Amino acid sequence: MLTVDFTRFPLAAGDRVLDLGCGAGRHAFECYRRGAHVVALDQNAEEIREVAKWFAAMKEAGEAPEGATATAMEGDALQLPFPDESFDVVIISEVMEHIPDDKGVLAEMVRVLKPGGRIAVTVPRYGPEKVCWALSDAYHEVEGGHIRIYKAEELLGRMKEAGLKPYGTHHAHALHSPYWWLKCAFGVDNDKALPVKAYHKLLVWDIMKKPLATRVAEQALNPLIGKSFVAYATKPHLPRAAVADAS
């Protein structure tokens, strides 16, 4: 289940990609399949081990084109272990709402992104997330949980302040908003509640089968209750005068 829409966020074979806070690796795997040189980074050692296993399995199965590479590594988003201008593409999906110093993370992403490079940022959308917070304190008051809710204009403003130039936005995963509302209403750790179990089965069926009816329904509902807000931006090239002054 991808949150980034690669029809709006073009990725070329050979691009060097950083999936920052990669989690289980869903976007990193897609970039690898598209022929990129992928670095999947996360602070969670257990998830990184699993992502590395999946990279190896994909290579063994021939799921990635010849020449594509993939590396999974532990790291700190506030102190990325890469030189300036190392990546053509940076993806950070459902991460920034967890990090107190979100401006610092943006600064690090901009630092390692090449001029002309592209970045995709996804966060929980304000409206659906506010409902979750209202229904359940346990949803966000956990170690490593969500510490803020972004309004779209706030996130875009911070991206601009960091030196990025946003070029597109959209919402995603509308069918997942009601699921999380149910989870929050019945208890975030209560997977046995009948409405939660029934809706979870629907989501699994939708992800596995991708039926037209639910695809059309989600596309129609995304602008209204999409669970995630997605923003795309580029890192502008320095003006020639600035380049000359820097040299």
Short mmCIF file of C-alpha atoms in Angstrom, two decimals:
data_model
loop_
_atom_site.label_atom_id
_atom_site.label_comp_id
_atom_site.label_asym_id
_atom_site.label_seq_id
_atom_site.Cartn_x
_atom_site.Cartn_y
_atom_site.Cartn_z
CA MET A 1 0.00 0.00 0.00
CA LEU A 2 1.81 3.07 -1.28
CA THR A 3 1.12 6.57 -0.03
CA VAL A 4 3.41 8.28 -2.55
CA ASP A 5 1.89 8.40 -6.04
CA PHE A 6 4.69 7.69 -8.49
CA THR A 7 2.65 9.07 -11.39
CA ARG A 8 3.04 12.48 -9.67
CA PHE A 9 6.52 11.79 -8.34
CA PRO A 10 8.60 10.51 -11.27
CA LEU A 11 11.41 8.09 -10.51
CA ALA A 12 14.01 7.11 -13.10
CA ALA A 13 16.07 3.94 -13.16
CA GLY A 14 19.44 4.77 -11.65
CA ASP A 15 18.13 7.49 -9.34
CA ARG A 16 19.70 7.44 -5.89
CA VAL A 17 16.83 7.31 -3.38
CA LEU A 18 16.71 7.76 0.39
CA ASP A 19 13.63 6.34 2.12
CA LEU A 20 13.96 8.10 5.47
CA GLY A 21 12.16 6.42 8.34
CA CYS A 22 11.41 3.55 5.99
CA GLY A 23 9.51 1.44 8.54
CA ALA A 24 8.54 -1.86 6.93
CA GLY A 25 9.97 -0.66 3.61
CA ARG A 26 6.96 -0.33 1.31
CA HIS A 27 8.24 2.70 -0.60
CA ALA A 28 11.82 1.45 -0.63
CA PHE A 29 10.67 -1.81 -2.23
CA GLU A 30 8.75 0.05 -4.93
CA CYS A 31 11.76 2.24 -5.74
CA TYR A 32 13.96 -0.87 -5.96
CA ARG A 33 11.48 -2.47 -8.37
CA ARG A 34 11.71 0.67 -10.50
CA GLY A 35 15.48 0.32 -10.86
CA ALA A 36 16.72 2.88 -8.32
CA HIS A 37 19.73 2.76 -6.03
CA VAL A 38 17.86 2.68 -2.73
CA VAL A 39 18.95 3.39 0.82
CA ALA A 40 16.28 2.50 3.39
CA LEU A 41 17.08 4.11 6.74
CA ASP A 42 15.31 3.78 10.07
CA GLN A 43 16.22 3.95 13.75
CA ASN A 44 14.36 0.68 14.44
CA ALA A 45 16.94 -2.12 14.18
CA GLU A 46 14.35 -4.89 14.00
CA GLU A 47 12.53 -3.31 11.07
CA ILE A 48 15.82 -2.67 9.27
CA ARG A 49 16.73 -6.36 9.58
CA GLU A 50 13.38 -7.31 8.03
CA VAL A 51 13.76 -4.78 5.22
CA ALA A 52 17.23 -6.16 4.46
CA LYS A 53 15.79 -9.69 4.27
CA TRP A 54 13.12 -8.52 1.84
CA PHE A 55 15.69 -6.74 -0.32
CA ALA A 56 17.67 -9.96 -0.52
CA ALA A 57 14.54 -11.97 -1.35
CA MET A 58 13.58 -9.51 -4.09
CA LYS A 59 17.04 -9.75 -5.62
CA GLU A 60 16.90 -13.55 -5.49
CA ALA A 61 13.47 -13.55 -7.15
CA GLY A 62 14.55 -11.14 -9.89
CA GLU A 63 12.01 -8.50 -8.87
CA ALA A 64 14.43 -5.60 -9.41
CA PRO A 65 16.01 -4.64 -12.74
CA GLU A 66 19.65 -5.33 -13.48
CA GLY A 67 21.81 -2.59 -11.98
CA ALA A 68 19.40 -1.59 -9.20
CA THR A 69 20.80 -1.71 -5.68
CA ALA A 70 19.27 -1.67 -2.21
CA THR A 71 20.72 -1.13 1.25
CA ALA A 72 18.97 -1.12 4.63
CA MET A 73 20.67 0.66 7.50
CA GLU A 74 20.07 2.09 10.96
CA GLY A 75 20.43 5.83 11.33
CA ASP A 76 19.32 9.06 12.93
CA ALA A 77 17.12 11.34 10.83
CA LEU A 78 18.68 14.37 12.52
CA GLN A 79 22.24 13.27 11.74
CA LEU A 80 22.16 11.54 8.38
CA PRO A 81 25.42 9.68 7.63
CA PHE A 82 25.66 10.96 4.06
CA PRO A 83 27.57 13.77 2.32
CA ASP A 84 25.80 16.85 1.01
CA GLU A 85 23.83 16.38 -2.22
CA SER A 86 23.98 12.58 -2.14
CA PHE A 87 20.46 11.74 -3.37
CA ASP A 88 18.24 12.47 -6.36
CA VAL A 89 15.11 11.58 -4.40
CA VAL A 90 14.13 11.62 -0.73
CA ILE A 91 10.93 10.08 0.65
CA ILE A 92 9.74 10.54 4.23
CA SER A 93 6.36 8.90 4.79
CA GLU A 94 4.37 9.09 8.06
CA VAL A 95 7.47 10.05 10.08
CA MET A 96 7.55 13.80 10.73
CA GLU A 97 4.55 13.71 13.07
CA HIS A 98 6.69 11.59 15.44
CA ILE A 99 9.77 13.85 15.60
CA PRO A 100 10.02 16.86 17.93
CA ASP A 101 12.60 18.65 15.75
CA ASP A 102 10.78 18.43 12.42
CA LYS A 103 12.60 21.52 11.13
CA GLY A 104 15.90 19.77 11.80
CA VAL A 105 14.76 16.72 9.84
CA LEU A 106 13.74 18.90 6.91
CA ALA A 107 17.12 20.64 7.00
CA GLU A 108 18.93 17.30 6.89
CA MET A 109 16.80 16.08 3.97
CA VAL A 110 17.50 19.27 2.04
CA ARG A 111 21.21 18.94 2.80
CA VAL A 112 21.52 15.43 1.33
CA LEU A 113 19.23 16.18 -1.65
CA LYS A 114 20.86 17.26 -4.90
CA PRO A 115 19.82 20.58 -6.48
CA GLY A 116 16.98 19.74 -8.82
CA GLY A 117 16.16 16.68 -6.72
CA ARG A 118 12.68 15.72 -5.58
CA ILE A 119 11.21 15.07 -2.16
CA ALA A 120 7.94 13.48 -1.05
CA VAL A 121 6.56 14.11 2.44
CA THR A 122 3.48 12.36 3.81
CA VAL A 123 1.82 12.96 7.19
CA PRO A 124 -1.56 12.14 8.73
CA ARG A 125 -4.18 14.57 7.48
CA TYR A 126 -5.48 17.15 9.93
CA GLY A 127 -9.21 16.33 9.95
CA PRO A 128 -9.15 12.52 10.23
CA GLU A 129 -6.24 12.72 12.69
CA LYS A 130 -8.13 15.17 14.93
CA VAL A 131 -10.99 12.65 15.12
CA CYS A 132 -8.55 9.93 16.21
CA TRP A 133 -7.08 12.16 18.92
CA ALA A 134 -10.56 13.11 20.14
CA LEU A 135 -11.66 9.47 20.37
CA SER A 136 -8.57 8.07 22.06
CA ASP A 137 -5.67 9.37 24.10
CA ALA A 138 -3.96 5.98 23.76
CA TYR A 139 -3.80 6.50 19.97
CA HIS A 140 -1.12 9.15 20.31
CA GLU A 141 0.03 9.20 23.95
CA VAL A 142 2.46 6.31 23.57
CA GLU A 143 6.25 6.19 23.37
CA GLY A 144 7.22 7.21 19.85
CA GLY A 145 3.63 8.21 19.06
CA HIS A 146 2.26 11.19 17.18
CA ILE A 147 3.20 14.47 18.85
CA ARG A 148 1.58 16.92 16.44
CA ILE A 149 -1.10 17.24 13.78
CA TYR A 150 -0.15 19.20 10.67
CA LYS A 151 -2.43 21.48 8.77
CA ALA A 152 -1.58 21.36 5.07
CA GLU A 153 -0.50 24.99 4.91
CA GLU A 154 1.72 24.52 7.98
CA LEU A 155 3.62 21.60 6.45
CA LEU A 156 4.00 23.37 3.11
CA GLY A 157 5.23 26.47 4.92
CA ARG A 158 7.92 24.52 6.74
CA MET A 159 9.01 22.90 3.50
CA LYS A 160 9.34 26.33 1.88
CA GLU A 161 11.28 27.67 4.88
CA ALA A 162 13.69 24.75 4.46
CA GLY A 163 14.41 25.85 0.89
CA LEU A 164 12.10 23.50 -0.98
CA LYS A 165 9.67 24.42 -3.76
CA PRO A 166 6.38 22.48 -3.43
CA TYR A 167 4.76 21.53 -6.72
CA GLY A 168 1.85 19.26 -5.85
CA THR A 169 -0.32 17.78 -3.11
CA HIS A 170 -3.05 15.20 -2.71
CA HIS A 171 -4.73 12.99 -0.11
CA ALA A 172 -4.58 9.20 0.18
CA HIS A 173 -6.09 6.19 1.96
CA ALA A 174 -9.63 7.41 2.57
CA LEU A 175 -10.80 3.86 3.30
CA HIS A 176 -8.36 3.68 6.19
CA SER A 177 -9.77 6.66 8.10
CA PRO A 178 -12.95 4.85 9.28
CA TYR A 179 -10.82 1.87 10.33
CA TRP A 180 -8.73 4.03 12.65
CA TRP A 181 -11.82 5.80 13.97
CA LEU A 182 -13.23 2.38 14.89
CA LYS A 183 -9.92 1.37 16.46
CA CYS A 184 -9.88 4.52 18.55
CA ALA A 185 -13.53 4.13 19.55
CA PHE A 186 -13.23 0.48 20.63
CA GLY A 187 -9.65 0.64 21.93
CA VAL A 188 -6.49 0.90 19.87
CA ASP A 189 -5.28 -2.46 21.24
CA ASN A 190 -8.65 -4.18 20.94
CA ASP A 191 -8.52 -6.08 17.65
CA LYS A 192 -11.32 -8.44 18.72
CA ALA A 193 -14.15 -5.91 18.50
CA LEU A 194 -16.47 -7.11 15.75
CA PRO A 195 -16.65 -3.81 13.80
CA VAL A 196 -12.84 -3.53 13.85
CA LYS A 197 -12.37 -7.14 12.71
CA ALA A 198 -14.95 -6.77 9.94
CA TYR A 199 -13.46 -3.54 8.61
CA HIS A 200 -9.95 -4.97 8.76
CA LYS A 201 -11.06 -7.88 6.57
CA LEU A 202 -12.44 -5.36 4.08
CA LEU A 203 -9.12 -3.50 3.98
CA VAL A 204 -7.11 -6.69 3.49
CA TRP A 205 -9.45 -7.75 0.69
CA ASP A 206 -9.12 -4.34 -0.92
CA ILE A 207 -5.30 -4.36 -0.72
CA MET A 208 -5.01 -7.90 -2.08
CA LYS A 209 -7.69 -7.82 -4.78
CA LYS A 210 -7.77 -4.11 -5.74
CA PRO A 211 -11.39 -4.28 -6.94
CA LEU A 212 -12.62 -1.47 -9.15
CA ALA A 213 -15.49 -0.57 -6.81
CA THR A 214 -13.28 0.23 -3.84
CA ARG A 215 -10.66 1.95 -6.02
CA VAL A 216 -13.35 4.29 -7.39
CA ALA A 217 -14.83 4.83 -3.93
CA GLU A 218 -11.47 5.68 -2.38
CA GLN A 219 -10.58 8.06 -5.20
CA ALA A 220 -13.87 9.87 -4.66
CA LEU A 221 -13.46 9.97 -0.86
CA ASN A 222 -9.77 10.94 -0.71
CA PRO A 223 -10.43 14.70 -0.99
CA LEU A 224 -12.92 14.41 1.89
CA ILE A 225 -11.48 11.93 4.40
CA GLY A 226 -8.12 10.79 3.00
CA LYS A 227 -6.04 9.57 5.96
CA SER A 228 -2.74 10.97 4.62
CA PHE A 229 -1.68 14.33 3.21
CA VAL A 230 1.06 14.06 0.59
CA ALA A 231 3.26 16.93 -0.57
CA TYR A 232 5.85 16.92 -3.37
CA ALA A 233 8.65 19.45 -3.78
CA THR A 234 11.92 20.10 -5.55
CA LYS A 235 15.17 21.56 -4.30
CA PRO A 236 15.85 24.53 -6.57
CA HIS A 237 19.21 25.01 -8.26
CA LEU A 238 21.18 27.93 -6.88
CA PRO A 239 21.16 31.00 -9.13
CA ARG A 240 24.40 31.34 -11.12
CA ALA A 241 25.39 34.42 -9.15
CA ALA A 242 25.08 32.52 -5.90
CA VAL A 243 27.11 29.63 -7.27
CA ALA A 244 29.85 32.05 -8.35
CA ASP A 245 29.87 33.71 -4.91
CA ALA A 246 30.06 30.32 -3.17
CA SER A 247 33.08 29.33 -5.24
#
